[in-house]
Amino acid sequence: MNKKFLLNRFGRTLLTLVGVSIIAFMILHLAPGDPARIMLGQFATEENIEIFREQHHLNEPLPVQYGAWITGVMQGNFGYSIRYNRPVHELIWTRMWPTLTLTVSALVLAVILGFTLGILAAIKRNSWLDYITTIQAMFWISIPAFWLGILFLYFFGLRLRWFPIGGMAGLASLVLPVFALGLREEAWFARPMRSEMLEVLNQAYIRSARARGIKERVIITKHALRNALIPLVTMIALRLPWIIGGSVVIEVVFAWGGMGSLLVNSVLARDFPVVQAILLLISFAVVMANLFADLLYSVIDPRIRLED
Amino acid sequence: MEDTLTYEEIKKDIDNLKQEKTSQLALVWSRFKRNKLALIGGIIVLIMVLIAIFAPVLAPHDPYRTAPLRRLEAPSFEHPLGTDAMGRDMLSRLIYGARVELSIGILIILFEGTIGITLGLLAGYFGGWVDSVIMRLVDILRSFPVIILAMAIAGVLGQGVYNVVIALGIVGWTTFARMVRSKILSIKESDYVEAARSIGESTPSIIIRYILPNAVSTAIIMVCIMMPTALIASATLSFLGLGVQPPIASWGSIISAGRDYLLQAPWISTTAGLFIMFTVLGFNFIGDGLRDAFDPTADRS
Amino acid sequence: MMSPILDINDLYLSFSTEEGELEAINGLNLEVEQGKIHGLIGETGCGKSVTGRTVLGLFDSNTMIKGGEILYNGDDLLSKTQHELQRDYRGNEIAMIFQDPGSSLNPVFKIEDQLDEVLRIYQPGKKAERRKKMIAALNAVKLPDPERLLKKYPHQLSGGMKQRVMIALNLACQPSLLIADEPTTALDVSIQAQFINVLKELQKEIDITILYITHDMAVVSEICDQVSVMYAGRIVEDVSMEDLFNKPVHPYSKLLVSSVLGPETNIDNLVEISGSVPRLINPPPGCRFHPRCEHMKPECKEEPPVLKEVAPGHQVACFKEDLS
Amino acid sequence: MNSTEVILQADKIQKIFPSKEGDVRAVDGVNLDLISGEVFGLVGESGCGKSTLSRLLLRLLDSSGGSIKFKGEDITGFDKKQLKMLRRQMSLVFQDPHTSLNPRMTIYDNLARPFKVHNLAEGREEITVEIVRLLKSMGLQAEHMIRYPHELSGGQKQRVVVARALAVDPEVVFLDEPTSALDVSVQAKILKLLAKIKDEKDLTYFFISHDINLIRVISDRIGVMYLGRMVEQGEVAGMFKEPMHPYTRGLFSSVPEPTPARKLDSVLMGEVPSPVNPPSGCHFHPRCPEKMAICEQESPVFNYRQGRKVACHLYNLD
């Protein structure tokens, strides 16, 4: 890795960000018909629609509209929510923390559980633990997040009454959503971790370390794990959009007041300034996570590290 | 050692031999068969497909006939899976739901497969700026969580089966494109493609005779791997009220409707979810089995 | 004569594969004498690499040991557990270098870390002492600028350098027996020559025994004292290197020697070996070479011939009457 | 070899590959004459550019500079149609038989392609007869036609690869390490077969190998490459008797000889430097035991010295 590579990588990131913002902006113009009418609904008066058009520069050509919108965004001004009649950034600010709490907790749960199971399955290959890991992972990835949420809500909330069935009342109310989200994601880490670990354990350098009489424990925890973890870093970044996507549904099921439920409500209410803002923020986070993963990768893998 | 054989003589010998020969497909099938999970997956999917095709024959009741007096009935002999909040027979609705879900799934795969494979092929084979443009577009679209972008698109386009297909396909093709592209890249670098060029094969001939046949296995595996995502995502959209709308019976919207009656009638949401789970599980098992059958060296130490 | 450091008796080993049981090693007898460089030569798939790994108990999961013993200074290694092998034999008694230098070193650790790990186990001492030993070890394998080399990662080294680091790493364990499995096959000739010279010199200096596995007759002639010729899972001839080239006895050894390309070889006197190496799933019965052998007799199809001494230090497994 | 007609001629041919670290001069101004009917052996260590050179001469890669003449005609500017004709005159045999046949085609289809591409035989019947003839001349059977590549052994596959190269009835065949993936016993058979075919069909061979003993057996003339440049070229007997370039000398003496009495003596020191930043002047100077001041500054020209072509300043002094 060298300076040229870094510049190239940053250039790509910037390009992606521009593209992402264009898509977020264009969402509204995707539909046939008048965006103003789409947003205000079919019962709005001509007069109101005209005022709305003026307010949102909807009479200008598209590039000008985009320019106005993106300049606003860069100053932290995402426009006004039609439904709540409040600045979008205020709305999002209050909703962001619950979502972050949920997704980060679920991610941590998924990574810890997934990595552990994957490593153990690889070491004890073809044992009952290996089979169980594989089968349970298969089941988790075959279950839709919203249904898992409903099942949890029914059994642990309604039937057993161990946890609250919704809302954001303290730590207890976090348990069900985090598990509903995290357990499914665990499967996406356990399987790659297992196969990565198996592949590394098959490498010549592991065999040659064994031939030198190095303890099996050291071979696994030092020689193998260090190599197997490198590609898994990228895996975390790759799964990020899916975790965020899953959180939207989980938030709806558990009435969790985060960005996800705000997004669903805004889409249903055709409150597009909010939708655009959330799309933009989430994709921004994903792009940055990918960039970070790439850079981290080059730090932990000496093969692509900056030469001195 | 001059050759004196005539075509007829050769043909006779060869025809005898051909009888005993096992084709490559047979080899793949024999490996697939030995994988029990893959076989189970195949059976599940087959059953679901049959249910979807023969829904009118199999369904005990009309899935749309409401009976206000018989709402939320527990499973009984007449209604094996009970009734929903409008007194409709759950089993019949779920059987018809198989039709809806599977057709949406197939349409999504067709839509994103066509776009993705074509663009992946172009990017992989031609490289250069074609590749750059396509791959940047892929980068951009993949920065959005599938379900979130699909929600927004479905929200703009409005509800309905075709809008679900479009909304999910617009994002989903990127996975096809990436996989096909990387497969094409590795085939393009292979010795047999260079050999084809060295005997004077033209570009179209190389693509049709050398690259595509070797990429077919990837495409087949991709279909089985992408089907679960398509099914879950479309059910999710329906669940959120952005996909297939009631009264059309879709598993996602049934689960959504059952949510309000979890305590009185838990069978509504649970059975519908089981249908989704088994179908998806079936495709996942097949996908895994096919991957191992096509590439037996992948997981062999 | 000294007792052998390694004595493999009647070793039988199979792999279970998709198509059936692959009888990779089939009654192998091999004695390696202390202080010698002993060559083990054979074509692809004859079981020579498997033999090397089996000595150290490094098996793939589909390996089945069917019988025999591997005596190392009299102790049967096959009766040891993996843990015992790791603790008592691997490294401190027997070490091994593998074919591919590119992947034999752990890519994420510096040469320094990998050498130090071994030194801490086998030659514990203060950090400064260990560092001196590291530099000495790299000097011993004639690697230039050891100070800088220690700070490097494997990918920054060429194939030849990596393979020399592998020698240093293995010798730092202070083993009595080194198994080298095709260590130069992946290297260019000039690098191979450097490697062979380094290994030969070191062997004399520290009086280590080497089992050198290769398919290359020319390399055998450069480095080995004694040679065992292997065919389809068995040793067919055990002979001194000079006698292998001057008076090979087994029909297969003769073919191997005559197929070597030398300065006098031209396209007309190039020797072809008829037939090909048999598949080891359902191999030919009796002597596995009999389908290709011009001296084939009826008994060759019945029983595999055992190794018989035809001269001091020269054993042949063949039913041919005139064994000289 | 009674004629000395030059069939293929390269003049200062170059290939530069861009890479992350900088431009790689894989082939750096190579001059070469291939004489009709000869076996020209090209040796060099991995990364010296010998495979790239063959792809340039075959026009499978476009050169970055220099000219290539086939039978006196410059082929560097050939268009598609001319190239297709050229493919009938020069063909290529690959190193790895396991990867050079299309795995999704039967042997019949793999071999039928050259006939169909160039309309060399018409209809299934004629093509089948031709293919069986080819297979038989390679020591294979008609039944191999219906097999897929994975059903054949390495040696059998390599025969099919040779058959495909011969199907177009070429004049020059490039052989890129055709036996290095095979065992010794199979290697001898393929070499004999190649020699026989060459005599029968009056072919010219361009034989690439890293195995110097092998090159010595099969070639009439040899060329030695180092870091993208040709350093020495001459008749095989003379080259081995008295190699002139210090690299050739070092390389040849590194070759293990299967004579128990002879041991490796003077071997080359050091390693091949990176082709991204090759040493100035003569690329070989950092490893050369006979280095002079001029070697660091000037690249030696490749020219006739004592009946041989050598690129070394040692032979410029007189």
PDB file of N, CA, C and O in Angstrom, chain D residues 57 105 125 129 131 145 153 158 189 198 202 216 219 254 268 272 301 309 314:
ATOM      1  N   LEU D  57       5.632 -12.524 -29.562  1.00  0.00           N
ATOM      2  CA  LEU D  57       5.944 -13.038 -30.890  1.00  0.00           C
ATOM      3  C   LEU D  57       4.701 -13.650 -31.541  1.00  0.00           C
ATOM      4  O   LEU D  57       4.527 -13.586 -32.751  1.00  0.00           O
ATOM      5  N   MET D 105     -15.915 -28.569 -22.426  1.00  0.00           N
ATOM      6  CA  MET D 105     -16.022 -29.158 -23.762  1.00  0.00           C
ATOM      7  C   MET D 105     -15.387 -30.547 -23.739  1.00  0.00           C
ATOM      8  O   MET D 105     -14.405 -30.764 -23.031  1.00  0.00           O
ATOM      9  N   GLU D 125     -18.426 -35.353 -40.166  1.00  0.00           N
ATOM     10  CA  GLU D 125     -17.693 -36.545 -40.589  1.00  0.00           C
ATOM     11  C   GLU D 125     -16.234 -36.237 -40.853  1.00  0.00           C
ATOM     12  O   GLU D 125     -15.336 -36.890 -40.328  1.00  0.00           O
ATOM     13  N   VAL D 129     -12.937 -37.541 -38.662  1.00  0.00           N
ATOM     14  CA  VAL D 129     -11.837 -38.318 -39.234  1.00  0.00           C
ATOM     15  C   VAL D 129     -10.508 -37.612 -38.979  1.00  0.00           C
ATOM     16  O   VAL D 129      -9.517 -38.231 -38.571  1.00  0.00           O
ATOM     17  N   ILE D 131      -9.816 -35.516 -36.574  1.00  0.00           N
ATOM     18  CA  ILE D 131      -9.477 -35.532 -35.150  1.00  0.00           C
ATOM     19  C   ILE D 131      -8.922 -36.898 -34.755  1.00  0.00           C
ATOM     20  O   ILE D 131      -7.925 -36.999 -34.043  1.00  0.00           O
ATOM     21  N   MET D 145     -12.016 -39.005 -27.650  1.00  0.00           N
ATOM     22  CA  MET D 145     -12.818 -37.888 -28.163  1.00  0.00           C
ATOM     23  C   MET D 145     -14.006 -37.517 -27.290  1.00  0.00           C
ATOM     24  O   MET D 145     -14.347 -36.367 -27.158  1.00  0.00           O
ATOM     25  N   SER D 153      -5.530 -38.299 -17.947  1.00  0.00           N
ATOM     26  CA  SER D 153      -4.358 -38.041 -17.112  1.00  0.00           C
ATOM     27  C   SER D 153      -3.601 -36.832 -17.650  1.00  0.00           C
ATOM     28  O   SER D 153      -3.864 -36.364 -18.761  1.00  0.00           O
ATOM     29  N   GLN D 158      -1.859 -33.377 -22.106  1.00  0.00           N
ATOM     30  CA  GLN D 158      -0.829 -32.614 -22.793  1.00  0.00           C
ATOM     31  C   GLN D 158      -0.751 -33.045 -24.259  1.00  0.00           C
ATOM     32  O   GLN D 158      -0.492 -32.234 -25.133  1.00  0.00           O
ATOM     33  N   LYS D 189       8.384 -39.299 -23.002  1.00  0.00           N
ATOM     34  CA  LYS D 189       7.477 -39.681 -24.091  1.00  0.00           C
ATOM     35  C   LYS D 189       7.036 -38.468 -24.889  1.00  0.00           C
ATOM     36  O   LYS D 189       7.033 -38.491 -26.119  1.00  0.00           O
ATOM     37  N   LYS D 198       7.973 -33.035 -35.353  1.00  0.00           N
ATOM     38  CA  LYS D 198       8.713 -31.949 -35.971  1.00  0.00           C
ATOM     39  C   LYS D 198       9.357 -32.422 -37.278  1.00  0.00           C
ATOM     40  O   LYS D 198       9.289 -31.728 -38.294  1.00  0.00           O
ATOM     41  N   ASP D 202       8.008 -30.996 -40.641  1.00  0.00           N
ATOM     42  CA  ASP D 202       8.941 -29.936 -40.982  1.00  0.00           C
ATOM     43  C   ASP D 202       8.606 -28.634 -40.241  1.00  0.00           C
ATOM     44  O   ASP D 202       8.426 -27.582 -40.831  1.00  0.00           O
ATOM     45  N   ARG D 216      19.019 -28.410 -23.390  1.00  0.00           N
ATOM     46  CA  ARG D 216      20.225 -28.910 -24.025  1.00  0.00           C
ATOM     47  C   ARG D 216      19.917 -30.132 -24.900  1.00  0.00           C
ATOM     48  O   ARG D 216      20.477 -30.295 -25.971  1.00  0.00           O
ATOM     49  N   SER D 219      17.275 -28.685 -28.095  1.00  0.00           N
ATOM     50  CA  SER D 219      17.451 -27.507 -28.960  1.00  0.00           C
ATOM     51  C   SER D 219      18.595 -27.636 -29.958  1.00  0.00           C
ATOM     52  O   SER D 219      19.554 -28.372 -29.747  1.00  0.00           O
ATOM     53  N   SER D 254      25.159 -23.796 -12.119  1.00  0.00           N
ATOM     54  CA  SER D 254      24.227 -24.046 -11.012  1.00  0.00           C
ATOM     55  C   SER D 254      23.422 -25.312 -11.245  1.00  0.00           C
ATOM     56  O   SER D 254      22.761 -25.808 -10.352  1.00  0.00           O
ATOM     57  N   LEU D 268      26.018 -18.910  -8.809  1.00  0.00           N
ATOM     58  CA  LEU D 268      25.686 -17.488  -8.827  1.00  0.00           C
ATOM     59  C   LEU D 268      25.405 -17.004  -7.411  1.00  0.00           C
ATOM     60  O   LEU D 268      24.753 -17.683  -6.639  1.00  0.00           O
ATOM     61  N   VAL D 272      17.850 -12.500  -8.267  1.00  0.00           N
ATOM     62  CA  VAL D 272      17.416 -11.644  -9.365  1.00  0.00           C
ATOM     63  C   VAL D 272      16.722 -10.419  -8.778  1.00  0.00           C
ATOM     64  O   VAL D 272      15.807 -10.557  -7.985  1.00  0.00           O
ATOM     65  N   VAL D 301      25.679  -3.746 -25.856  1.00  0.00           N
ATOM     66  CA  VAL D 301      24.884  -4.076 -27.039  1.00  0.00           C
ATOM     67  C   VAL D 301      24.945  -5.568 -27.290  1.00  0.00           C
ATOM     68  O   VAL D 301      25.901  -6.252 -26.910  1.00  0.00           O
ATOM     69  N   LYS D 309      26.116 -14.541 -30.296  1.00  0.00           N
ATOM     70  CA  LYS D 309      25.635 -13.210 -29.933  1.00  0.00           C
ATOM     71  C   LYS D 309      25.693 -13.068 -28.429  1.00  0.00           C
ATOM     72  O   LYS D 309      25.100 -13.876 -27.698  1.00  0.00           O
ATOM     73  N   LEU D 314      32.589  -7.334 -21.525  1.00  0.00           N
ATOM     74  CA  LEU D 314      33.849  -8.074 -21.560  1.00  0.00           C
ATOM     75  C   LEU D 314      34.326  -8.281 -22.994  1.00  0.00           C
ATOM     76  O   LEU D 314      35.511  -8.320 -23.269  1.00  0.00           O
TER      77      LEU D 314
END
